[in-house]
Each structure stands twice: as structure tokens, then as C-alpha cells.
Short mmCIF file of the C-alpha atoms (twelve columns), coordinates in Angstrom:
data_MODEL
# 
_entry.id   MODEL 
# 
loop_
_atom_site.group_PDB 
_atom_site.id 
_atom_site.type_symbol 
_atom_site.label_atom_id 
_atom_site.label_alt_id 
_atom_site.label_comp_id 
_atom_site.label_asym_id 
_atom_site.label_seq_id 
_atom_site.Cartn_x 
_atom_site.Cartn_y 
_atom_site.Cartn_z 
_atom_site.pdbx_PDB_model_num 
ATOM 1   C CA . ASP A 1   83.106  -1.037  9.223   1 
ATOM 2   C CA . VAL A 2   80.359  -1.643  11.772  1 
ATOM 3   C CA . ARG A 3   79.923  2.515   12.031  1 
ATOM 4   C CA . THR A 4   79.476  2.660   8.248   1 
ATOM 5   C CA . ARG A 5   77.007  -0.387  7.633   1 
ATOM 6   C CA . LEU A 6   74.957  1.476   10.660  1 
ATOM 7   C CA . ILE A 7   74.671  4.064   8.557   1 
ATOM 8   C CA . GLN A 8   73.521  2.617   5.448   1 
ATOM 9   C CA . ALA A 9   70.943  1.136   7.492   1 
ATOM 10  C CA . LEU A 10  69.832  4.027   8.968   1 
ATOM 11  C CA . VAL A 11  69.746  5.553   5.362   1 
ATOM 12  C CA . LEU A 12  67.895  2.749   4.051   1 
ATOM 13  C CA . LEU A 13  65.279  2.759   6.536   1 
ATOM 14  C CA . LEU A 14  65.097  6.671   6.328   1 
ATOM 15  C CA . ILE A 15  64.127  6.371   2.350   1 
ATOM 16  C CA . LEU A 16  61.793  3.361   3.616   1 
ATOM 17  C CA . LEU A 17  60.177  5.407   5.922   1 
ATOM 18  C CA . GLY A 18  60.211  7.786   3.232   1 
ATOM 19  C CA . LEU A 19  58.460  5.691   0.509   1 
ATOM 20  C CA . PHE A 20  56.074  4.812   2.979   1 
ATOM 21  C CA . TRP A 21  55.110  7.785   4.114   1 
ATOM 22  C CA . TRP A 22  55.191  9.091   0.465   1 
ATOM 23  C CA . ALA A 23  52.401  5.997   -0.002  1 
ATOM 24  C CA . MET A 24  50.798  6.419   2.695   1 
ATOM 25  C CA . THR A 25  49.910  10.080  2.155   1 
ATOM 26  C CA . ARG A 26  49.167  8.902   -2.136  1 
ATOM 27  C CA . LEU A 27  46.848  6.504   -0.592  1 
ATOM 28  C CA . LEU A 28  45.356  7.429   2.643   1 
ATOM 29  C CA . ARG A 29  44.605  10.122  2.351   1 
ATOM 30  C CA . PRO A 30  42.334  9.851   -0.664  1 
ATOM 31  C CA . LEU A 31  40.809  6.710   0.683   1 
ATOM 32  C CA . THR A 32  40.542  8.736   4.624   1 
ATOM 33  C CA . GLU A 33  38.766  11.890  2.722   1 
ATOM 34  C CA . ILE A 34  36.332  9.343   0.694   1 
ATOM 35  C CA . SER A 35  35.776  8.017   3.750   1 
ATOM 36  C CA . GLY A 36  34.932  10.936  5.351   1 
ATOM 37  C CA . HIS A 37  32.947  12.644  2.682   1 
ATOM 38  C CA . ILE A 38  30.420  9.276   2.978   1 
ATOM 39  C CA . ARG A 39  30.591  9.157   6.719   1 
ATOM 40  C CA . THR A 40  28.617  12.787  7.403   1 
ATOM 41  C CA . ARG A 41  26.183  12.422  4.434   1 
ATOM 42  C CA . ASP A 42  23.445  10.166  4.538   1 
ATOM 43  C CA . ILE A 43  24.428  7.461   2.167   1 
ATOM 44  C CA . THR A 44  21.084  6.747   0.457   1 
ATOM 45  C CA . GLU A 45  21.425  10.956  -1.237  1 
ATOM 46  C CA . LEU A 46  25.168  10.592  -2.364  1 
ATOM 47  C CA . GLN A 47  25.477  10.376  -6.071  1 
ATOM 48  C CA . HIS A 48  28.736  11.105  -6.443  1 
ATOM 49  C CA . LEU A 49  32.075  11.991  -4.385  1 
ATOM 50  C CA . PRO A 50  33.685  15.028  -4.442  1 
ATOM 51  C CA . ALA A 51  36.547  15.324  -6.716  1 
ATOM 52  C CA . LEU A 52  39.871  14.414  -5.914  1 
ATOM 53  C CA . ASP A 53  43.112  16.637  -6.017  1 
ATOM 54  C CA . ASP A 54  45.898  15.786  -8.553  1 
ATOM 55  C CA . THR A 55  47.967  14.170  -6.064  1 
ATOM 56  C CA . ALA A 56  45.778  10.983  -5.763  1 
ATOM 57  C CA . SER A 57  46.767  8.062   -7.851  1 
ATOM 58  C CA . ALA A 58  45.304  5.950   -10.407 1 
ATOM 59  C CA . GLU A 59  43.900  2.859   -8.054  1 
ATOM 60  C CA . ILE A 60  42.824  5.312   -5.887  1 
ATOM 61  C CA . ARG A 61  40.831  7.588   -9.221  1 
ATOM 62  C CA . MET A 62  39.818  3.805   -9.714  1 
ATOM 63  C CA . ILE A 63  38.020  3.618   -6.598  1 
ATOM 64  C CA . LYS A 64  36.856  6.652   -6.457  1 
ATOM 65  C CA . GLN A 65  35.270  6.027   -10.018 1 
ATOM 66  C CA . ALA A 66  33.376  1.994   -9.088  1 
ATOM 67  C CA . LEU A 67  32.532  3.891   -5.621  1 
ATOM 68  C CA . ASP A 68  30.575  6.957   -8.086  1 
ATOM 69  C CA . GLY A 69  29.013  4.062   -9.994  1 
ATOM 70  C CA . LEU A 70  27.516  2.200   -6.481  1 
ATOM 71  C CA . MET A 71  26.530  5.158   -5.107  1 
ATOM 72  C CA . GLY A 72  24.931  5.880   -8.406  1 
ATOM 73  C CA . LYS A 73  23.020  2.548   -8.589  1 
ATOM 74  C CA . SER A 74  22.412  2.944   -4.527  1 
ATOM 75  C CA . HIS A 75  20.336  7.018   -5.426  1 
ATOM 76  C CA . GLU A 76  18.979  5.003   -8.133  1 
ATOM 77  C CA . TYR A 77  17.474  1.897   -6.368  1 
ATOM 78  C CA . THR A 78  16.409  3.457   -3.218  1 
ATOM 79  C CA . GLU A 79  14.546  6.814   -5.584  1 
ATOM 80  C CA . SER A 80  12.485  3.358   -7.115  1 
ATOM 81  C CA . LEU A 81  12.517  2.282   -3.971  1 
ATOM 82  C CA . ARG A 82  10.962  5.412   -2.566  1 
ATOM 83  C CA . GLU A 83  8.647   5.107   -5.642  1 
ATOM 84  C CA . SER A 84  7.370   1.888   -5.234  1 
ATOM 85  C CA . ARG A 85  6.983   2.223   -1.261  1 
ATOM 86  C CA . ASP A 86  4.427   5.981   -2.538  1 
ATOM 87  C CA . LEU A 87  2.792   3.975   -4.632  1 
ATOM 88  C CA . LEU A 88  1.719   0.983   -2.245  1 
ATOM 89  C CA . ARG A 89  0.816   3.727   0.778   1 
ATOM 90  C CA . ARG A 90  -1.363  5.214   -2.237  1 
ATOM 91  C CA . GLN A 91  -3.015  2.139   -3.483  1 
ATOM 92  C CA . ALA A 92  -3.009  0.579   0.983   1 
ATOM 93  C CA . LYS A 93  -4.752  4.290   0.871   1 
ATOM 94  C CA . GLU A 94  -7.094  3.300   -1.957  1 
ATOM 95  C CA . ARG A 95  -8.141  0.461   -0.856  1 
ATOM 96  C CA . ALA A 96  -8.930  1.634   2.511   1 
ATOM 97  C CA . GLU A 97  -11.358 3.354   1.535   1 
ATOM 98  C CA . LEU A 98  -12.756 0.898   -0.782  1 
ATOM 99  C CA . ILE A 99  -13.152 -1.287  1.461   1 
ATOM 100 C CA . ASP A 100 -15.155 1.183   4.263   1 
ATOM 101 C CA . GLU A 101 -17.335 2.757   1.640   1 
ATOM 102 C CA . LEU A 102 -18.038 -1.830  0.338   1 
ATOM 103 C CA . GLU A 103 -18.820 -1.802  4.177   1 
ATOM 104 C CA . ALA A 104 -21.091 1.127   4.033   1 
ATOM 105 C CA . LYS A 105 -23.056 -0.063  1.049   1 
ATOM 106 C CA . ASN A 106 -23.191 -3.959  3.100   1 
ATOM 107 C CA . ALA A 107 -24.280 -2.339  6.238   1 
ATOM 108 C CA . GLU A 108 -26.905 -0.029  3.910   1 
ATOM 109 C CA . LEU A 109 -27.886 -2.981  1.898   1 
ATOM 110 C CA . GLU A 110 -28.933 -5.110  4.916   1 
ATOM 111 C CA . ARG A 111 -30.938 -2.395  6.461   1 
ATOM 112 C CA . PHE A 112 -32.674 -2.753  2.752   1 
ATOM 113 C CA . THR A 113 -32.615 -6.374  2.545   1 
ATOM 114 C CA . TYR A 114 -34.491 -6.268  6.713   1 
ATOM 115 C CA . THR A 115 -36.860 -3.781  5.244   1 
ATOM 116 C CA . VAL A 116 -38.320 -5.290  2.217   1 
ATOM 117 C CA . SER A 117 -38.235 -8.624  4.251   1 
ATOM 118 C CA . HIS A 118 -40.455 -7.329  6.335   1 
ATOM 119 C CA . ASP A 119 -42.631 -5.213  4.317   1 
ATOM 120 C CA . LEU A 120 -43.075 -8.671  1.864   1 
ATOM 121 C CA . LYS A 121 -44.036 -10.069 4.938   1 
ATOM 122 C CA . SER A 122 -47.162 -8.172  5.855   1 
ATOM 123 C CA . PRO A 123 -48.823 -8.667  2.638   1 
ATOM 124 C CA . LEU A 124 -48.472 -12.802 3.555   1 
ATOM 125 C CA . ILE A 125 -49.488 -12.424 7.640   1 
ATOM 126 C CA . THR A 126 -52.433 -10.910 5.833   1 
ATOM 127 C CA . ILE A 127 -53.195 -13.806 3.387   1 
ATOM 128 C CA . ARG A 128 -52.806 -16.642 5.852   1 
ATOM 129 C CA . GLY A 129 -54.812 -14.770 8.084   1 
ATOM 130 C CA . PHE A 130 -57.627 -14.023 5.454   1 
ATOM 131 C CA . VAL A 131 -57.046 -17.597 4.353   1 
ATOM 132 C CA . GLY A 132 -58.503 -18.776 7.980   1 
ATOM 133 C CA . LEU A 133 -60.857 -16.801 8.036   1 
ATOM 134 C CA . LEU A 134 -62.212 -17.490 4.675   1 
ATOM 135 C CA . GLU A 135 -62.547 -21.198 5.574   1 
ATOM 136 C CA . THR A 136 -64.753 -20.456 8.637   1 
ATOM 137 C CA . ASP A 137 -66.999 -18.681 7.071   1 
ATOM 138 C CA . LEU A 138 -67.340 -21.224 3.954   1 
ATOM 139 C CA . LYS A 139 -68.276 -23.769 6.555   1 
ATOM 140 C CA . ALA A 140 -70.331 -21.660 8.161   1 
ATOM 141 C CA . ASP A 141 -71.385 -20.663 4.201   1 
ATOM 142 C CA . ASP A 142 -71.463 -16.856 4.550   1 
ATOM 143 C CA . ARG A 143 -71.388 -15.347 1.867   1 
ATOM 144 C CA . GLN A 144 -71.221 -11.622 2.441   1 
ATOM 145 C CA . ARG A 145 -67.832 -12.671 4.720   1 
ATOM 146 C CA . VAL A 146 -66.480 -14.470 2.532   1 
ATOM 147 C CA . ALA A 147 -66.388 -11.492 0.042   1 
ATOM 148 C CA . GLN A 148 -65.489 -9.941  2.174   1 
ATOM 149 C CA . ASP A 149 -62.596 -12.103 3.294   1 
ATOM 150 C CA . LEU A 150 -61.331 -12.431 -0.819  1 
ATOM 151 C CA . GLN A 151 -61.688 -8.560  -0.399  1 
ATOM 152 C CA . GLN A 152 -59.138 -8.328  2.176   1 
ATOM 153 C CA . ILE A 153 -56.903 -11.409 -0.251  1 
ATOM 154 C CA . ALA A 154 -57.144 -10.121 -3.243  1 
ATOM 155 C CA . SER A 155 -55.749 -6.263  -1.314  1 
ATOM 156 C CA . ALA A 156 -52.928 -7.823  0.235   1 
ATOM 157 C CA . THR A 157 -51.734 -9.711  -2.699  1 
ATOM 158 C CA . ASP A 158 -52.126 -6.070  -4.421  1 
ATOM 159 C CA . THR A 159 -49.636 -4.745  -2.206  1 
ATOM 160 C CA . MET A 160 -47.218 -7.611  -1.845  1 
ATOM 161 C CA . GLN A 161 -47.896 -7.055  -6.369  1 
ATOM 162 C CA . ASN A 162 -46.645 -2.973  -5.684  1 
ATOM 163 C CA . LEU A 163 -43.793 -3.851  -3.276  1 
ATOM 164 C CA . LEU A 164 -42.287 -6.250  -5.455  1 
ATOM 165 C CA . ASN A 165 -42.752 -4.249  -8.801  1 
ATOM 166 C CA . GLU A 166 -41.157 -0.781  -6.233  1 
ATOM 167 C CA . LEU A 167 -37.835 -3.286  -6.149  1 
ATOM 168 C CA . LEU A 168 -37.577 -4.499  -9.090  1 
ATOM 169 C CA . GLU A 169 -37.508 -0.188  -10.366 1 
ATOM 170 C CA . LEU A 170 -35.164 -0.109  -7.953  1 
ATOM 171 C CA . SER A 171 -32.900 -2.622  -9.111  1 
ATOM 172 C CA . ARG A 172 -33.116 -1.145  -12.223 1 
ATOM 173 C CA . ILE A 173 -32.484 2.408   -11.407 1 
ATOM 174 C CA . GLY A 174 -29.220 0.929   -9.363  1 
ATOM 175 C CA . ARG A 175 -27.532 -0.740  -12.441 1 
# 
């Protein structure tokens, strides 16, 4: 009787082991194939997993279908991120080029402003000097020198007027 029970227990154990082996091969083999396929590739490049063989269970097929959906979405998001990254790089490059251009124009404007201010100071210095001479000549009642001083002042104002006119013309051309 003990021997019969032992045989029954062994048969039951073998049946359970057989069912376990069947379930494991039916479940684990497809899962192992899926995970191996994922591990050997760049996940961002995958859109779908390879087809399962006919022995895969419905649950495994559902898992594969869900993974395919996730991988497809992941691929879409990755592509979207790549496009955004490329756009940002292009915009950053354009912005850097514009900044360089703006800095060059600002440097040119600084040089121009320095030159113009220097050119406009020159007639003013001349006028100021001849105003002092004019005062001296008026006190000395030297009419010939007064006329020369006034001529020099008029010449300096004409020079300044020409510089201002040219500056205004340049600003109109720049628009």
C-alpha cells in the first residue's frame, strides 16, 4: 500500500513537472525570445518585435502586442525628440550667426560714431578759437582781422553743416 501511494505520488509529480515544463516552454520561450530581441538592438530603433511562432499563448501574444504598441510610441517620441533637437540646433546656430553679425555691426557703429564725433568736434574747436580771436580783434578795433575771424567761423560752420548733411544722407541710405 505504501508502494502504491509512492508510485501515485511519483506519477502525480511527473504530471505536475510535465505541466510545469509545458507551461514554461509555452510562456518562457516566447518571452525569452522577445527579451533577447530587445536586448540585442537599440530600443530607440525598434518599432515592432518579430512575429511569434504558433506555440505562443494568447497571453504572450497580448504582451507582444502591448510591447509593439509601446515600442511604436517610443519610436514616435524618439523621432519627435530628434526633430526638436535638430530644430533647436539650427535655431541656436542661426542665433549665434545673428549675434556675431550684430556684434560686428555694433563694432562698426562704434568706430563710425567715434569718427563722426571727432569730425564734428573739429569745426567746433575752430569756431571756439576764432571766437576768442574775434573778441581780441574787436577790443583792438582791427576790422580786417575781425572780417577774417568771421570768415573762418563761417567756414567752420559750413564744414559742420556739410558733415551733418552727409550724416543725414547716410542715415537715409541706411534705411
